[in-house]
mmCIF file of C-alpha atoms in Angstrom:
data_model
loop_
_atom_site.group_PDB
_atom_site.id
_atom_site.type_symbol
_atom_site.label_atom_id
_atom_site.label_comp_id
_atom_site.label_asym_id
_atom_site.label_seq_id
_atom_site.Cartn_x
_atom_site.Cartn_y
_atom_site.Cartn_z
ATOM 1 C CA UNK A 1 8.620 -5.661 -83.744
ATOM 2 C CA UNK A 2 8.496 -9.094 -82.092
ATOM 3 C CA UNK A 3 6.954 -7.623 -78.886
ATOM 4 C CA UNK A 4 9.888 -8.974 -76.852
ATOM 5 C CA UNK A 5 12.231 -6.508 -75.147
ATOM 6 C CA UNK A 6 15.377 -6.408 -73.017
ATOM 7 C CA UNK A 7 15.933 -4.029 -70.136
ATOM 8 C CA UNK A 8 18.739 -2.815 -67.896
ATOM 9 C CA UNK A 9 18.543 -0.450 -64.910
ATOM 10 C CA UNK A 10 20.693 1.274 -62.335
ATOM 11 C CA UNK A 11 19.266 2.981 -59.288
ATOM 12 C CA UNK A 12 19.707 4.603 -55.909
ATOM 13 C CA UNK A 13 18.031 2.964 -52.913
ATOM 14 C CA UNK A 14 17.372 5.298 -50.002
ATOM 15 C CA UNK A 15 18.200 4.193 -46.473
ATOM 16 C CA UNK A 16 15.347 2.691 -44.493
ATOM 17 C CA UNK A 17 14.501 1.679 -40.951
ATOM 18 C CA UNK A 18 13.073 -1.623 -39.818
ATOM 19 C CA UNK A 19 13.225 -3.561 -36.571
ATOM 20 C CA UNK A 20 14.116 -7.030 -35.403
ATOM 21 C CA UNK A 21 14.786 -9.116 -32.332
ATOM 22 C CA UNK A 22 17.599 -11.185 -30.865
ATOM 23 C CA UNK A 23 17.987 -13.828 -28.166
ATOM 24 C CA UNK A 24 20.133 -13.268 -25.078
ATOM 25 C CA UNK A 25 22.014 -16.498 -24.346
ATOM 26 C CA UNK A 26 22.974 -17.209 -20.715
ATOM 27 C CA UNK A 27 26.373 -18.981 -20.637
ATOM 28 C CA UNK A 28 26.215 -19.873 -16.936
ATOM 29 C CA UNK A 29 26.012 -23.541 -15.958
ATOM 30 C CA UNK A 30 22.759 -25.488 -15.693
ATOM 31 C CA UNK A 31 20.016 -24.844 -14.844
ATOM 32 C CA UNK A 32 20.606 -21.264 -16.052
ATOM 33 C CA UNK A 33 22.219 -21.916 -19.403
ATOM 34 C CA UNK A 34 19.960 -21.120 -22.329
ATOM 35 C CA UNK A 35 17.919 -18.257 -23.773
ATOM 36 C CA UNK A 36 17.098 -15.792 -20.987
ATOM 37 C CA UNK A 37 15.197 -13.173 -22.964
ATOM 38 C CA UNK A 38 14.368 -12.006 -26.452
ATOM 39 C CA UNK A 39 15.017 -8.308 -27.044
ATOM 40 C CA UNK A 40 13.739 -5.991 -29.760
ATOM 41 C CA UNK A 41 16.165 -3.651 -31.488
ATOM 42 C CA UNK A 42 15.762 0.023 -30.591
ATOM 43 C CA UNK A 43 17.102 0.821 -34.063
ATOM 44 C CA UNK A 44 17.759 -1.390 -37.077
ATOM 45 C CA UNK A 45 18.629 0.395 -40.313
ATOM 46 C CA UNK A 46 19.593 -0.344 -43.902
ATOM 47 C CA UNK A 47 21.937 2.236 -45.436
ATOM 48 C CA UNK A 48 21.662 3.874 -48.850
ATOM 49 C CA UNK A 49 23.009 1.827 -51.733
ATOM 50 C CA UNK A 50 23.253 1.481 -55.497
ATOM 51 C CA UNK A 51 21.052 -1.025 -57.335
ATOM 52 C CA UNK A 52 21.643 -2.869 -60.601
ATOM 53 C CA UNK A 53 19.079 -4.798 -62.613
ATOM 54 C CA UNK A 54 18.451 -6.619 -65.879
ATOM 55 C CA UNK A 55 15.550 -8.485 -67.412
ATOM 56 C CA UNK A 56 13.437 -9.353 -70.406
ATOM 57 C CA UNK A 57 9.789 -8.729 -71.163
ATOM 58 C CA UNK A 58 6.901 -9.054 -73.568
ATOM 59 C CA UNK A 59 4.439 -6.408 -74.750
ATOM 60 C CA UNK A 60 0.926 -7.787 -75.294
ATOM 61 C CA UNK A 61 -0.544 -4.559 -76.663
ATOM 62 C CA UNK A 62 -0.155 -0.793 -76.372
ATOM 63 C CA UNK A 63 -1.405 -0.883 -72.782
ATOM 64 C CA UNK A 64 -0.187 -4.091 -71.121
ATOM 65 C CA UNK A 65 3.286 -5.615 -70.800
ATOM 66 C CA UNK A 66 5.138 -7.916 -68.437
ATOM 67 C CA UNK A 67 8.757 -8.654 -67.634
ATOM 68 C CA UNK A 68 10.988 -10.783 -65.427
ATOM 69 C CA UNK A 69 13.859 -9.045 -63.666
ATOM 70 C CA UNK A 70 16.894 -9.791 -61.526
ATOM 71 C CA UNK A 71 18.171 -6.971 -59.295
ATOM 72 C CA UNK A 72 21.065 -6.623 -56.857
ATOM 73 C CA UNK A 73 21.986 -4.171 -54.125
ATOM 74 C CA UNK A 74 24.526 -4.126 -51.314
ATOM 75 C CA UNK A 75 24.137 -1.945 -48.248
ATOM 76 C CA UNK A 76 25.462 -1.512 -44.740
ATOM 77 C CA UNK A 77 23.376 -2.580 -41.735
ATOM 78 C CA UNK A 78 23.382 -1.020 -38.276
ATOM 79 C CA UNK A 79 21.520 -2.018 -35.125
ATOM 80 C CA UNK A 80 21.326 -0.648 -31.595
ATOM 81 C CA UNK A 81 19.795 -2.068 -28.418
ATOM 82 C CA UNK A 82 19.886 -0.874 -24.828
ATOM 83 C CA UNK A 83 21.688 -3.306 -22.517
ATOM 84 C CA UNK A 84 19.320 -5.345 -20.320
ATOM 85 C CA UNK A 85 18.755 -3.859 -16.880
ATOM 86 C CA UNK A 86 20.502 -6.769 -15.137
ATOM 87 C CA UNK A 87 23.604 -6.243 -17.310
ATOM 88 C CA UNK A 88 23.614 -2.547 -16.355
ATOM 89 C CA UNK A 89 23.171 -3.390 -12.685
ATOM 90 C CA UNK A 90 25.992 -5.938 -12.874
ATOM 91 C CA UNK A 91 28.304 -3.207 -14.158
ATOM 92 C CA UNK A 92 27.253 -0.826 -11.379
ATOM 93 C CA UNK A 93 25.141 1.403 -13.670
ATOM 94 C CA UNK A 94 21.690 2.797 -12.982
ATOM 95 C CA UNK A 95 19.491 0.204 -14.756
ATOM 96 C CA UNK A 96 16.901 2.773 -15.889
ATOM 97 C CA UNK A 97 19.330 5.234 -17.504
ATOM 98 C CA UNK A 98 20.622 5.244 -21.090
ATOM 99 C CA UNK A 99 24.185 4.367 -20.127
ATOM 100 C CA UNK A 100 24.896 1.060 -21.907
ATOM 101 C CA UNK A 101 24.089 -0.075 -25.455
ATOM 102 C CA UNK A 102 24.886 -2.893 -27.849
ATOM 103 C CA UNK A 103 25.767 -1.644 -31.319
ATOM 104 C CA UNK A 104 25.808 -4.041 -34.280
ATOM 105 C CA UNK A 105 27.200 -3.552 -37.773
ATOM 106 C CA UNK A 106 27.256 -5.668 -40.912
ATOM 107 C CA UNK A 107 26.515 -5.523 -44.639
ATOM 108 C CA UNK A 108 23.964 -7.388 -46.720
ATOM 109 C CA UNK A 109 23.655 -8.464 -50.335
ATOM 110 C CA UNK A 110 20.022 -8.399 -51.484
ATOM 111 C CA UNK A 111 19.087 -10.190 -54.711
ATOM 112 C CA UNK A 112 15.519 -10.028 -56.005
ATOM 113 C CA UNK A 113 13.951 -11.987 -58.828
ATOM 114 C CA UNK A 114 10.544 -10.602 -59.763
ATOM 115 C CA UNK A 115 7.663 -11.167 -62.171
ATOM 116 C CA UNK A 116 6.223 -7.759 -63.061
ATOM 117 C CA UNK A 117 3.144 -6.447 -64.880
ATOM 118 C CA UNK A 118 2.694 -2.885 -66.172
ATOM 119 C CA UNK A 119 -0.069 -0.669 -67.466
ATOM 120 C CA UNK A 120 1.159 1.909 -69.973
ATOM 121 C CA UNK A 121 -0.992 5.038 -69.892
ATOM 122 C CA UNK A 122 -1.812 7.143 -72.980
ATOM 123 C CA UNK A 123 1.265 8.686 -74.603
ATOM 124 C CA UNK A 124 2.087 12.355 -74.160
ATOM 125 C CA UNK A 125 4.121 12.996 -77.280
ATOM 126 C CA UNK A 126 7.293 10.889 -76.912
ATOM 127 C CA UNK A 127 6.596 10.156 -73.228
ATOM 128 C CA UNK A 128 4.615 7.165 -71.916
ATOM 129 C CA UNK A 129 3.671 7.180 -68.203
ATOM 130 C CA UNK A 130 3.236 3.766 -66.571
ATOM 131 C CA UNK A 131 2.509 1.990 -63.324
ATOM 132 C CA UNK A 132 3.223 -1.594 -62.336
ATOM 133 C CA UNK A 133 3.291 -4.283 -59.683
ATOM 134 C CA UNK A 134 5.548 -7.259 -59.045
ATOM 135 C CA UNK A 135 5.854 -10.389 -56.923
ATOM 136 C CA UNK A 136 8.795 -12.682 -56.446
ATOM 137 C CA UNK A 137 11.570 -13.720 -54.102
ATOM 138 C CA UNK A 138 14.507 -12.040 -52.386
ATOM 139 C CA UNK A 139 17.741 -13.710 -51.322
ATOM 140 C CA UNK A 140 19.299 -11.831 -48.396
ATOM 141 C CA UNK A 141 22.899 -12.714 -47.546
ATOM 142 C CA UNK A 142 24.490 -11.074 -44.491
ATOM 143 C CA UNK A 143 28.217 -10.641 -43.948
ATOM 144 C CA UNK A 144 29.601 -11.371 -40.485
ATOM 145 C CA UNK A 145 28.187 -9.172 -37.727
ATOM 146 C CA UNK A 146 30.283 -7.219 -35.236
ATOM 147 C CA UNK A 147 28.698 -6.427 -31.875
ATOM 148 C CA UNK A 148 30.261 -4.143 -29.289
ATOM 149 C CA UNK A 149 29.122 -2.897 -25.925
ATOM 150 C CA UNK A 150 29.169 0.900 -25.711
ATOM 151 C CA UNK A 151 29.457 2.284 -22.176
ATOM 152 C CA UNK A 152 32.025 3.699 -19.780
ATOM 153 C CA UNK A 153 34.659 1.043 -19.143
ATOM 154 C CA UNK A 154 33.027 -1.562 -21.399
ATOM 155 C CA UNK A 155 35.239 -3.811 -23.518
ATOM 156 C CA UNK A 156 32.841 -6.525 -24.713
ATOM 157 C CA UNK A 157 32.952 -7.267 -28.429
ATOM 158 C CA UNK A 158 31.927 -10.304 -30.466
ATOM 159 C CA UNK A 159 31.690 -11.515 -34.036
ATOM 160 C CA UNK A 160 28.813 -13.615 -35.344
ATOM 161 C CA UNK A 161 28.272 -15.425 -38.606
ATOM 162 C CA UNK A 162 25.831 -13.711 -40.930
ATOM 163 C CA UNK A 163 23.045 -15.913 -42.263
ATOM 164 C CA UNK A 164 21.350 -16.264 -45.655
ATOM 165 C CA UNK A 165 17.662 -16.754 -46.420
ATOM 166 C CA UNK A 166 15.119 -16.739 -49.239
ATOM 167 C CA UNK A 167 12.120 -14.477 -48.610
ATOM 168 C CA UNK A 168 8.911 -13.338 -50.252
ATOM 169 C CA UNK A 169 9.105 -9.969 -52.024
ATOM 170 C CA UNK A 170 6.579 -7.632 -53.631
ATOM 171 C CA UNK A 171 6.911 -4.299 -55.405
ATOM 172 C CA UNK A 172 5.045 -1.348 -56.895
ATOM 173 C CA UNK A 173 6.425 0.870 -59.650
ATOM 174 C CA UNK A 174 5.581 4.153 -61.348
ATOM 175 C CA UNK A 175 7.420 6.189 -63.929
ATOM 176 C CA UNK A 176 7.642 7.223 -67.546
ATOM 177 C CA UNK A 177 9.558 6.173 -70.644
ATOM 178 C CA UNK A 178 10.881 8.370 -73.439
ATOM 179 C CA UNK A 179 11.094 7.126 -77.041
ATOM 180 C CA UNK A 180 14.703 7.580 -78.174
ATOM 181 C CA UNK A 181 13.819 5.776 -81.411
ATOM 182 C CA UNK A 182 11.501 3.003 -82.615
ATOM 183 C CA UNK A 183 13.312 0.336 -80.574
ATOM 184 C CA UNK A 184 15.024 2.096 -77.680
ATOM 185 C CA UNK A 185 13.302 3.736 -74.700
ATOM 186 C CA UNK A 186 14.766 5.651 -71.777
ATOM 187 C CA UNK A 187 12.983 4.659 -68.563
ATOM 188 C CA UNK A 188 12.914 6.818 -65.414
ATOM 189 C CA UNK A 189 10.934 5.436 -62.495
ATOM 190 C CA UNK A 190 10.368 4.810 -58.808
ATOM 191 C CA UNK A 191 10.085 1.398 -57.165
ATOM 192 C CA UNK A 192 8.837 0.455 -53.714
ATOM 193 C CA UNK A 193 10.086 -2.981 -52.672
ATOM 194 C CA UNK A 194 8.982 -4.919 -49.603
ATOM 195 C CA UNK A 195 11.182 -7.817 -48.494
ATOM 196 C CA UNK A 196 9.777 -10.124 -45.829
ATOM 197 C CA UNK A 197 11.686 -10.688 -42.579
ATOM 198 C CA UNK A 198 14.150 -13.506 -41.980
ATOM 199 C CA UNK A 199 17.368 -14.715 -40.374
ATOM 200 C CA UNK A 200 20.135 -12.204 -39.628
ATOM 201 C CA UNK A 201 22.939 -13.908 -37.670
ATOM 202 C CA UNK A 202 23.892 -16.879 -35.502
ATOM 203 C CA UNK A 203 25.564 -17.064 -32.083
ATOM 204 C CA UNK A 204 29.185 -16.149 -31.406
ATOM 205 C CA UNK A 205 31.876 -18.663 -30.428
ATOM 206 C CA UNK A 206 31.422 -18.161 -26.670
ATOM 207 C CA UNK A 207 27.677 -18.827 -26.840
ATOM 208 C CA UNK A 208 28.210 -21.885 -29.069
ATOM 209 C CA UNK A 209 30.781 -23.406 -26.696
ATOM 210 C CA UNK A 210 29.724 -26.394 -24.590
ATOM 211 C CA UNK A 211 32.262 -25.523 -21.886
ATOM 212 C CA UNK A 212 32.954 -22.049 -20.500
ATOM 213 C CA UNK A 213 34.581 -20.655 -17.376
ATOM 214 C CA UNK A 214 31.113 -20.836 -15.815
ATOM 215 C CA UNK A 215 30.716 -24.599 -16.273
ATOM 216 C CA UNK A 216 29.643 -27.302 -18.708
ATOM 217 C CA UNK A 217 26.397 -27.251 -20.621
ATOM 218 C CA UNK A 218 24.889 -27.201 -24.094
ATOM 219 C CA UNK A 219 26.083 -24.570 -26.545
ATOM 220 C CA UNK A 220 23.766 -22.271 -28.456
ATOM 221 C CA UNK A 221 22.705 -23.338 -31.949
ATOM 222 C CA UNK A 222 20.614 -21.887 -34.753
ATOM 223 C CA UNK A 223 19.559 -18.292 -35.296
ATOM 224 C CA UNK A 224 20.185 -15.630 -32.651
ATOM 225 C CA UNK A 225 18.682 -12.636 -34.472
ATOM 226 C CA UNK A 226 16.069 -11.948 -37.117
ATOM 227 C CA UNK A 227 15.160 -8.804 -39.000
ATOM 228 C CA UNK A 228 11.527 -7.889 -39.660
ATOM 229 C CA UNK A 229 12.068 -7.212 -43.351
ATOM 230 C CA UNK A 230 12.813 -4.115 -45.389
ATOM 231 C CA UNK A 231 10.827 -1.416 -47.178
ATOM 232 C CA UNK A 232 13.165 -0.124 -49.880
ATOM 233 C CA UNK A 233 12.450 3.009 -51.930
ATOM 234 C CA UNK A 234 14.478 3.285 -55.135
ATOM 235 C CA UNK A 235 14.788 5.799 -57.967
ATOM 236 C CA UNK A 236 15.914 4.056 -61.162
ATOM 237 C CA UNK A 237 16.979 4.943 -64.683
ATOM 238 C CA UNK A 238 17.353 2.414 -67.459
ATOM 239 C CA UNK A 239 16.933 1.424 -71.073
ATOM 240 C CA UNK A 240 14.387 -0.843 -72.745
ATOM 241 C CA UNK A 241 15.331 -2.275 -76.139
ATOM 242 C CA UNK A 242 12.527 -3.777 -78.228
ATOM 243 C CA UNK A 243 13.600 -6.683 -80.444
ATOM 244 C CA UNK A 244 12.626 -7.138 -84.081
#
């Protein structure tokens, strides 16, 4: 064998919870126009999703090998935040009760490119247990976000542009491979992936406007919301093909 190998994987990523924050933009005329507050999400979740990966690697000896991989997953995103107390009061609600919420929904494409290193443990017949670690980068690309106000008599709804960002990523793996033949191995494993936080979405058209029914003033620019990253747990199955 040449010690080089190719790999391909499919997997199932379990849903996970994170958090994040977003800026509340005041559209009233100066001197009030601008960011009033920054709120933390009460709930910010990444749905279950399928994962797909491919890569190539090199085996140094019977114990140590490395590979470079590219993986992709797409999953739905949901967020929920209680309306600020002054918004509740303005609608005639009790400001301390759970009677008004903002609910957000979107989807995200998550690409990861990783450099991985593995330790293969002593073989048990045709089975080789292993553990590994990886570092690399994730590219998170959000679709447009839809936000709606959920309360009695509420009609507010807005759409915001999803944002893209490169982020640091790190992973830990464990599993076992089964020798189908001299060149082909079936790989069943678990991967924990941490993706660092980053940009989620920008401001809607009303916030970006320089003129509203409340008067002239600067429009909002930049990032309105950020997520605090993701901890993704995935079960994967794949094949490793060792080249001659």
